[in-house]
């Protein structure tokens, strides 16, 4: 819980009263590797803080799995479309490792918004950062080469290369596994690790 509280305070300074009200509504949940946080067609009514572990969001397209995001320690995760609209999720979210999270329902967080404007401001900042990451990912996929995408991944998320199967990474980068293998080989020949 302390890890979460410190992380929240990095977004926005919260009063002790707001922290106490928030922690009263948080529930610790654990999942095993390969469990699902949410499956397509289900409504996601909670926002989660991933304290330990790893997961991925993916879609099915023509009987293929398309991985579109990963979550690791100290990140907020949910099926944002489902959580926001209260409609069935369009994606699956599956754990790649045994994981520990803190959950809060949308109903509870909405009550906290009314009671503590600082909580509302903090969640807005979290949403803004999520949107910026989404936009950056979209722009990168549109304009960067496979080599540039892989170099960015090595720079920004090197742990991913040790914790995520290569098939998921190639899907995430929008390239084939063969292209990923070729790019990795080129990086290794140039003296870059992974």
Coordinates of N, CA and C in Angstrom, one line a residue:
X1 N 0.8 -1.2 0.0 CA 0.0 0.0 0.0 C 0.9 1.3 0.0
X2 N 2.0 1.2 0.7 CA 2.9 2.4 0.8 C 3.4 2.8 -0.6
X3 N 3.7 1.7 -1.4 CA 4.2 2.0 -2.7 C 3.2 2.7 -3.6
X4 N 1.9 2.3 -3.4 CA 0.8 3.0 -4.1 C 0.7 4.4 -3.7
X5 N 0.6 4.7 -2.4 CA 0.5 6.0 -1.8 C 1.6 6.9 -2.3
X6 N 2.8 6.5 -2.3 CA 3.9 7.3 -2.8 C 3.7 7.6 -4.3
X7 N 3.3 6.6 -5.0 CA 3.1 6.8 -6.5 C 2.0 7.8 -6.7
X8 N 0.9 7.8 -6.0 CA -0.2 8.7 -6.1 C 0.3 10.2 -5.8
X9 N 1.1 10.3 -4.8 CA 1.7 11.6 -4.4 C 2.6 12.2 -5.5
X10 N 3.2 11.3 -6.3 CA 4.0 11.8 -7.4 C 3.1 12.5 -8.5
X11 N 1.9 12.1 -8.6 CA 0.9 12.7 -9.5 C 0.4 14.0 -9.0
X12 N 0.0 14.0 -7.7 CA -0.6 15.2 -7.1 C -0.5 15.1 -5.6
X13 N -0.2 16.2 -4.9 CA -0.2 16.1 -3.4 C -1.6 15.9 -2.8
X14 N -1.7 14.8 -2.1 CA -3.0 14.5 -1.5 C -2.9 14.7 0.0
X15 N -4.0 15.2 0.6 CA -4.1 15.4 2.0 C -4.2 14.1 2.7
X16 N -3.8 14.0 4.0 CA -3.9 12.8 4.8 C -5.4 12.3 4.8
X17 N -6.3 13.2 4.8 CA -7.7 12.8 4.9 C -8.1 12.1 3.5
X18 N -7.7 12.6 2.4 CA -7.9 12.0 1.1 C -7.3 10.7 1.0
X19 N -6.0 10.6 1.5 CA -5.3 9.3 1.5 C -6.1 8.3 2.3
X20 N -6.5 8.7 3.5 CA -7.3 7.7 4.4 C -8.6 7.3 3.8
X21 N -9.3 8.2 3.1 CA -10.6 7.8 2.5 C -10.3 6.9 1.3
X22 N -9.2 7.2 0.6 CA -8.9 6.3 -0.6 C -8.5 4.9 -0.1
X23 N -7.6 4.9 0.9 CA -7.1 3.5 1.3 C -8.2 2.7 1.9
X24 N -9.2 3.3 2.5 CA -10.4 2.6 3.0 C -11.2 1.9 1.9
X25 N -11.1 2.4 0.7 CA -11.9 1.9 -0.4 C -11.0 0.9 -1.3
X26 N -9.7 0.9 -1.1 CA -8.9 0.0 -1.9 C -8.9 -1.4 -1.5
X27 N -8.9 -2.3 -2.4 CA -8.9 -3.8 -2.1 C -7.7 -4.4 -2.8
X28 N -6.9 -5.2 -2.1 CA -5.8 -5.9 -2.7 C -6.3 -7.2 -3.4
X29 N -5.9 -7.4 -4.6 CA -6.3 -8.6 -5.4 C -5.0 -9.2 -6.0
X30 N -5.0 -10.5 -6.1 CA -3.9 -11.2 -6.7 C -4.4 -12.1 -7.8
X31 N -3.6 -12.3 -8.8 CA -3.9 -13.1 -10.0 C -2.7 -13.9 -10.3
X32 N -2.9 -15.1 -10.9 CA -1.8 -16.0 -11.3 C -1.5 -15.7 -12.8
X33 N -0.4 -16.1 -13.2 CA 0.0 -16.0 -14.6 C -1.1 -16.7 -15.5
X34 N -1.4 -16.1 -16.6 CA -2.4 -16.5 -17.5 C -3.8 -16.2 -17.1
X35 N -4.1 -15.8 -15.9 CA -5.4 -15.3 -15.5 C -5.8 -14.1 -16.3
X36 N -7.1 -13.8 -16.4 CA -7.6 -12.6 -17.1 C -8.1 -11.6 -16.0
X37 N -7.7 -10.4 -16.2 CA -8.3 -9.3 -15.4 C -9.7 -9.0 -16.0
X38 N -9.8 -9.0 -17.3 CA -11.1 -8.8 -18.0 C -11.0 -9.5 -19.3
X39 N -12.2 -10.0 -19.7 CA -12.3 -10.5 -21.1 C -13.2 -9.7 -21.9
X40 N -13.0 -9.7 -23.2 CA -13.9 -9.0 -24.1 C -15.3 -9.4 -23.8
X41 N -16.2 -8.3 -23.8 CA -17.6 -8.6 -23.6 C -18.1 -8.3 -22.2
X42 N -17.1 -8.2 -21.3 CA -17.4 -8.0 -19.8 C -17.2 -6.5 -19.6
X43 N -17.9 -6.0 -18.6 CA -17.8 -4.6 -18.2 C -16.7 -4.5 -17.1
X44 N -15.8 -3.6 -17.3 CA -14.7 -3.4 -16.4 C -15.1 -2.2 -15.5
X45 N -15.4 -2.5 -14.2 CA -15.9 -1.4 -13.3 C -14.9 -1.0 -12.3
X46 N -13.6 -1.4 -12.4 CA -12.6 -1.0 -11.5 C -11.3 -0.4 -12.2
X47 N -10.7 0.5 -11.4 CA -9.4 1.0 -11.8 C -8.4 0.3 -10.9
X48 N -7.2 -0.2 -11.5 CA -6.3 -1.0 -10.7 C -4.9 -0.3 -10.7
X49 N -4.2 -0.5 -9.7 CA -2.8 -0.1 -9.6 C -2.0 -1.4 -9.5
X50 N -1.1 -1.6 -10.5 CA -0.3 -2.8 -10.6 C 0.9 -2.7 -9.7
X51 N 0.9 -3.3 -8.5 CA 2.0 -3.2 -7.6 C 3.2 -4.1 -8.0
X52 N 2.8 -5.3 -8.4 CA 3.8 -6.3 -8.7 C 3.3 -7.2 -9.8
X53 N 4.1 -7.5 -10.9 CA 3.7 -8.4 -11.9 C 3.7 -7.7 -13.3
X54 N 3.0 -8.4 -14.2 CA 3.0 -7.9 -15.6 C 1.7 -8.4 -16.3
X55 N 1.2 -7.6 -17.2 CA 0.0 -8.0 -17.9 C 0.0 -7.4 -19.3
X56 N -0.9 -7.8 -20.1 CA -1.0 -7.3 -21.5 C -2.4 -7.1 -21.9
X57 N -2.7 -6.1 -22.7 CA -4.0 -5.9 -23.3 C -3.9 -6.4 -24.8
X58 N -4.9 -7.1 -25.2 CA -4.9 -7.6 -26.6 C -6.3 -7.8 -27.2
X59 N -6.4 -7.8 -28.5 CA -7.6 -8.0 -29.3 C -7.4 -9.3 -30.1
X60 N -8.5 -9.8 -30.6 CA -8.5 -10.8 -31.6 C -8.9 -10.2 -32.9
X61 N -8.1 -10.5 -33.9 CA -8.4 -10.1 -35.3 C -8.1 -11.2 -36.2
X62 N -9.1 -11.7 -36.9 CA -8.9 -12.8 -37.9 C -8.2 -14.0 -37.2
X63 N -8.6 -14.3 -36.1 CA -8.1 -15.5 -35.3 C -6.6 -15.3 -34.9
X64 N -6.1 -14.0 -34.9 CA -4.8 -13.7 -34.4 C -5.0 -12.8 -33.2
X65 N -4.0 -12.9 -32.2 CA -4.0 -12.0 -31.1 C -3.1 -10.8 -31.4
X66 N -3.7 -9.6 -31.2 CA -2.9 -8.4 -31.5 C -2.7 -7.7 -30.1
X67 N -1.5 -7.7 -29.6 CA -1.1 -7.1 -28.3 C -1.0 -5.6 -28.6
X68 N -1.7 -4.8 -27.8 CA -1.6 -3.4 -28.0 C -1.1 -2.6 -26.8
X69 N -0.9 -3.2 -25.7 CA -0.2 -2.6 -24.6 C 0.2 -3.6 -23.5
X70 N 1.2 -3.1 -22.7 CA 1.7 -3.9 -21.6 C 1.6 -3.0 -20.3
X71 N 1.4 -3.7 -19.2 CA 1.4 -3.0 -17.9 C 2.5 -3.7 -17.0
X72 N 3.3 -2.9 -16.3 CA 4.3 -3.4 -15.4 C 4.1 -2.7 -14.1
X73 N 4.9 -3.0 -13.1 CA 4.8 -2.4 -11.8 C 4.7 -0.9 -11.8
X74 N 3.9 -0.4 -10.8 CA 3.7 1.0 -10.6 C 3.0 1.7 -11.8
X75 N 2.0 1.0 -12.4 CA 1.2 1.6 -13.4 C -0.3 1.4 -13.1
X76 N -1.1 2.3 -13.6 CA -2.6 2.1 -13.4 C -3.1 1.3 -14.7
X77 N -3.9 0.4 -14.5 CA -4.4 -0.4 -15.6 C -5.9 -0.6 -15.4
X78 N -6.6 -0.7 -16.5 CA -8.0 -1.0 -16.6 C -8.3 -1.1 -18.1
X79 N -9.5 -1.6 -18.4 CA -9.9 -1.5 -19.8 C -10.6 -0.1 -19.9
X80 N -9.8 0.9 -20.3 CA -10.3 2.3 -20.2 C -11.6 2.6 -20.9
X81 N -11.8 2.0 -22.1 CA -13.0 2.2 -22.8 C -14.2 1.7 -22.0
X82 N -14.1 0.5 -21.5 CA -15.2 -0.1 -20.7 C -15.4 0.6 -19.4
X83 N -14.3 0.9 -18.7 CA -14.4 1.6 -17.5 C -15.0 3.0 -17.6
X84 N -14.7 3.7 -18.7 CA -15.2 5.0 -18.9 C -16.7 5.0 -19.3
X85 N -17.0 4.1 -20.3 CA -18.3 4.1 -20.8 C -19.3 3.2 -20.1
X86 N -18.8 2.3 -19.3 CA -19.6 1.3 -18.6 C -20.2 0.4 -19.6
X87 N -19.5 0.2 -20.7 CA -20.0 -0.8 -21.7 C -19.0 -2.0 -21.8
X88 N -19.4 -3.1 -22.4 CA -18.5 -4.2 -22.5 C -17.2 -3.9 -23.1
X89 N -16.1 -4.5 -22.5 CA -14.8 -4.3 -23.0 C -14.6 -4.9 -24.4
X90 N -13.7 -4.2 -25.2 CA -13.4 -4.6 -26.5 C -12.1 -5.5 -26.6
X91 N -11.4 -5.5 -25.4 CA -10.2 -6.2 -25.4 C -10.1 -7.2 -24.2
X92 N -9.1 -8.0 -24.3 CA -8.8 -8.9 -23.2 C -7.6 -8.3 -22.4
X93 N -7.5 -8.5 -21.1 CA -6.4 -8.2 -20.4 C -5.9 -9.4 -19.6
X94 N -4.7 -9.9 -19.9 CA -4.3 -11.1 -19.3 C -2.9 -11.0 -18.6
X95 N -2.8 -11.7 -17.5 CA -1.5 -11.6 -16.7 C -0.4 -12.5 -17.4
X96 N 0.8 -11.9 -17.5 CA 1.9 -12.6 -18.0 C 2.8 -13.2 -16.8
X97 N 2.5 -12.7 -15.6 CA 3.2 -13.1 -14.4 C 2.2 -13.1 -13.3
X98 N 2.5 -13.9 -12.2 CA 1.7 -13.7 -11.0 C 1.8 -12.3 -10.6
X99 N 0.6 -11.7 -10.2 CA 0.6 -10.2 -10.0 C -0.3 -9.9 -8.8
X100 N 0.1 -8.7 -8.2 CA -0.6 -8.1 -7.1 C -1.1 -6.7 -7.5
X101 N -2.3 -6.4 -7.2 CA -2.9 -5.1 -7.6 C -3.7 -4.6 -6.5
X102 N -4.0 -3.3 -6.5 CA -4.9 -2.6 -5.7 C -6.1 -2.1 -6.6
X103 N -7.3 -2.5 -6.2 CA -8.5 -2.2 -7.0 C -9.4 -1.2 -6.2
X104 N -10.0 -0.3 -7.1 CA -11.0 0.6 -6.5 C -12.1 0.7 -7.6
X105 N -13.4 0.6 -7.1 CA -14.5 0.6 -8.0 C -14.7 2.0 -8.6
X106 N -15.3 2.1 -9.7 CA -15.7 3.4 -10.3 C -16.7 4.1 -9.4
X107 N -17.6 3.4 -8.8 CA -18.5 4.0 -7.9 C -17.8 4.6 -6.7
X108 N -16.9 3.9 -6.1 CA -16.1 4.5 -5.0 C -15.3 5.7 -5.4
X109 N -14.6 5.6 -6.5 CA -13.8 6.7 -6.9 C -14.6 8.0 -7.3
X110 N -15.8 7.7 -7.8 CA -16.7 8.9 -8.1 C -17.2 9.5 -6.8
X111 N -17.4 8.8 -5.8 CA -17.8 9.4 -4.5 C -16.6 10.2 -3.9
X112 N -15.4 9.7 -4.1 CA -14.2 10.4 -3.6 C -14.0 11.7 -4.4
X113 N -14.4 11.7 -5.7 CA -14.3 13.0 -6.5 C -15.2 14.0 -5.8
X114 N -16.4 13.6 -5.4 CA -17.3 14.6 -4.8 C -16.8 15.1 -3.4
X115 N -16.1 14.2 -2.7 CA -15.7 14.6 -1.4 C -14.3 15.3 -1.4
X116 N -13.4 14.9 -2.3 CA -12.1 15.4 -2.3 C -11.7 15.8 -3.7
X117 N -11.7 17.1 -4.0 CA -11.4 17.6 -5.4 C -10.0 17.3 -5.8
X118 N -9.1 17.1 -4.8 CA -7.7 16.8 -5.1 C -7.6 15.3 -5.7
X119 N -8.5 14.4 -5.3 CA -8.5 13.1 -5.9 C -9.0 13.2 -7.3
X120 N -10.0 14.0 -7.6 CA -10.5 14.2 -8.9 C -9.4 14.8 -9.8
X121 N -8.6 15.7 -9.3 CA -7.5 16.4 -10.0 C -6.4 15.3 -10.3
X122 N -6.1 14.5 -9.3 CA -5.1 13.5 -9.5 C -5.5 12.5 -10.6
X123 N -6.7 12.0 -10.6 CA -7.1 11.1 -11.6 C -7.2 11.7 -12.9
X124 N -7.5 13.0 -13.0 CA -7.4 13.7 -14.3 C -6.0 13.7 -14.9
X125 N -5.1 13.9 -14.0 CA -3.6 13.9 -14.4 C -3.2 12.5 -14.9
X126 N -3.7 11.5 -14.2 CA -3.4 10.1 -14.6 C -4.0 9.8 -16.0
X127 N -5.2 10.3 -16.2 CA -5.8 10.1 -17.5 C -5.1 10.9 -18.6
X128 N -4.6 12.1 -18.3 CA -3.9 12.9 -19.3 C -2.6 12.2 -19.7
X129 N -1.9 11.6 -18.7 CA -0.6 10.9 -19.0 C -0.9 9.7 -19.8
X130 N -2.0 9.0 -19.5 CA -2.4 7.8 -20.3 C -2.7 8.2 -21.7
X131 N -3.4 9.3 -21.9 CA -3.7 9.8 -23.3 C -2.4 10.1 -24.0
X132 N -1.5 10.8 -23.4 CA -0.2 11.2 -24.0 C 0.6 10.0 -24.4
X133 N 0.6 8.9 -23.6 CA 1.3 7.7 -24.0 C 0.6 7.0 -25.2
X134 N -0.7 7.0 -25.2 CA -1.5 6.5 -26.3 C -1.2 7.2 -27.6
X135 N -1.1 8.5 -27.5 CA -0.9 9.3 -28.7 C 0.6 9.1 -29.2
X136 N 1.5 9.0 -28.3 CA 2.9 8.8 -28.7 C 3.1 7.4 -29.3
X137 N 2.4 6.4 -28.8 CA 2.4 5.1 -29.4 C 1.8 5.1 -30.8
X138 N 0.7 5.8 -31.0 CA 0.1 5.8 -32.3 C 1.0 6.5 -33.3
X139 N 1.6 7.6 -32.9 CA 2.5 8.4 -33.8 C 3.7 7.5 -34.2
X140 N 4.3 6.8 -33.2 CA 5.5 6.0 -33.4 C 5.2 4.9 -34.4
X141 N 4.0 4.2 -34.2 CA 3.6 3.1 -35.1 C 3.4 3.6 -36.6
X142 N 3.0 4.9 -36.7 CA 2.7 5.4 -38.0 C 4.0 5.8 -38.7
X143 N 5.0 6.3 -38.0 CA 6.1 7.0 -38.6 C 7.5 6.4 -38.4
X144 N 7.6 5.4 -37.5 CA 8.9 4.9 -37.2 C 9.1 3.5 -37.9
X145 N 10.4 3.2 -38.2 CA 10.7 1.9 -38.8 C 10.8 0.9 -37.7
X146 N 10.8 -0.4 -38.1 CA 10.9 -1.5 -37.1 C 12.2 -1.3 -36.3
X147 N 13.3 -0.9 -36.9 CA 14.5 -0.7 -36.2 C 14.4 0.4 -35.1
X148 N 13.7 1.5 -35.5 CA 13.5 2.6 -34.6 C 12.6 2.3 -33.4
X149 N 11.5 1.5 -33.8 CA 10.6 1.0 -32.7 C 11.3 0.1 -31.7
X150 N 12.1 -0.7 -32.2 CA 12.9 -1.6 -31.3 C 13.9 -0.8 -30.4
X151 N 14.6 0.1 -31.0 CA 15.5 0.9 -30.3 C 14.8 1.7 -29.2
X152 N 13.6 2.3 -29.5 CA 12.8 3.0 -28.5 C 12.4 2.0 -27.3
X153 N 12.0 0.8 -27.7 CA 11.7 -0.2 -26.7 C 12.8 -0.5 -25.8
X154 N 14.0 -0.7 -26.4 CA 15.2 -0.9 -25.6 C 15.5 0.2 -24.6
X155 N 15.3 1.4 -25.1 CA 15.6 2.6 -24.3 C 14.6 2.8 -23.2
X156 N 13.3 2.7 -23.5 CA 12.3 3.1 -22.6 C 11.8 1.9 -21.7
X157 N 11.8 0.7 -22.2 CA 11.3 -0.4 -21.5 C 12.2 -1.6 -21.6
X158 N 13.5 -1.6 -21.2 CA 14.3 -2.7 -21.5 C 13.9 -4.0 -20.7
X159 N 13.2 -3.8 -19.6 CA 12.7 -5.0 -18.8 C 11.8 -5.8 -19.6
X160 N 11.1 -5.2 -20.6 CA 10.1 -5.9 -21.4 C 10.7 -7.0 -22.2
X161 N 12.0 -6.8 -22.6 CA 12.6 -7.8 -23.5 C 13.0 -9.0 -22.7
X162 N 13.1 -8.9 -21.4 CA 13.4 -10.1 -20.5 C 12.1 -10.7 -19.9
X163 N 11.0 -10.0 -20.0 CA 9.8 -10.5 -19.3 C 8.6 -10.9 -20.2
X164 N 8.7 -10.5 -21.5 CA 7.6 -10.7 -22.4 C 8.0 -11.6 -23.5
X165 N 7.2 -12.6 -23.9 CA 7.5 -13.4 -25.0 C 7.7 -12.6 -26.3
X166 N 8.6 -13.0 -27.1 CA 8.9 -12.3 -28.4 C 7.7 -12.1 -29.3
X167 N 6.8 -13.1 -29.3 CA 5.6 -13.1 -30.1 C 4.7 -11.9 -29.7
X168 N 4.6 -11.6 -28.4 CA 3.8 -10.5 -27.9 C 4.5 -9.2 -28.3
X169 N 5.8 -9.2 -28.2 CA 6.6 -7.9 -28.5 C 6.4 -7.6 -30.0
X170 N 6.5 -8.6 -30.9 CA 6.4 -8.3 -32.3 C 5.0 -7.8 -32.6
X171 N 4.0 -8.4 -32.0 CA 2.6 -8.0 -32.2 C 2.5 -6.5 -31.8
X172 N 3.0 -6.2 -30.6 CA 3.0 -4.9 -30.0 C 3.6 -3.8 -31.0
X173 N 4.8 -4.2 -31.6 CA 5.5 -3.3 -32.5 C 4.9 -3.3 -33.9
X174 N 3.9 -4.2 -34.1 CA 3.3 -4.2 -35.4 C 4.2 -4.8 -36.5
X175 N 5.1 -5.7 -36.1 CA 6.0 -6.4 -37.1 C 5.9 -7.9 -36.9
X176 N 6.4 -8.6 -37.9 CA 6.5 -10.1 -37.8 C 7.6 -10.5 -36.8
X177 N 7.5 -11.7 -36.4 CA 8.5 -12.3 -35.5 C 9.8 -12.4 -36.3
X178 N 9.8 -12.6 -37.6 CA 11.0 -12.7 -38.4 C 11.7 -11.4 -38.4
X179 N 10.9 -10.3 -38.6 CA 11.5 -9.0 -38.6 C 12.1 -8.6 -37.3
X180 N 11.4 -9.0 -36.2 CA 11.9 -8.7 -34.9 C 13.2 -9.4 -34.7
X181 N 13.3 -10.7 -35.1 CA 14.6 -11.5 -35.0 C 15.7 -10.8 -35.7
X182 N 15.4 -10.3 -36.9 CA 16.4 -9.6 -37.8 C 16.9 -8.4 -37.1
X183 N 15.9 -7.6 -36.6 CA 16.3 -6.3 -35.9 C 17.1 -6.6 -34.7
X184 N 16.7 -7.6 -33.9 CA 17.5 -7.9 -32.7 C 18.9 -8.3 -33.0
X185 N 19.0 -9.1 -34.1 CA 20.3 -9.5 -34.5 C 21.2 -8.3 -34.9
X186 N 20.6 -7.4 -35.6 CA 21.4 -6.2 -36.0 C 21.8 -5.4 -34.8
X187 N 20.9 -5.3 -33.8 CA 21.3 -4.5 -32.6 C 22.4 -5.3 -31.9
X188 N 22.3 -6.6 -31.8 CA 23.4 -7.3 -31.1 C 24.7 -7.2 -31.8
X189 N 24.7 -7.2 -33.2 CA 26.0 -7.0 -33.9 C 26.5 -5.6 -33.7
X190 N 25.7 -4.7 -33.5 CA 26.2 -3.3 -33.2 C 26.6 -3.0 -31.8
X191 N 26.6 -4.1 -31.0 CA 27.0 -4.0 -29.6 C 25.9 -3.6 -28.6
X192 N 24.7 -3.6 -29.0 CA 23.6 -3.3 -28.1 C 23.1 -4.6 -27.5
X193 N 22.8 -4.6 -26.2 CA 22.3 -5.8 -25.6 C 20.9 -6.1 -26.0
X194 N 20.4 -7.3 -25.6 CA 19.1 -7.8 -25.9 C 18.9 -8.2 -27.3

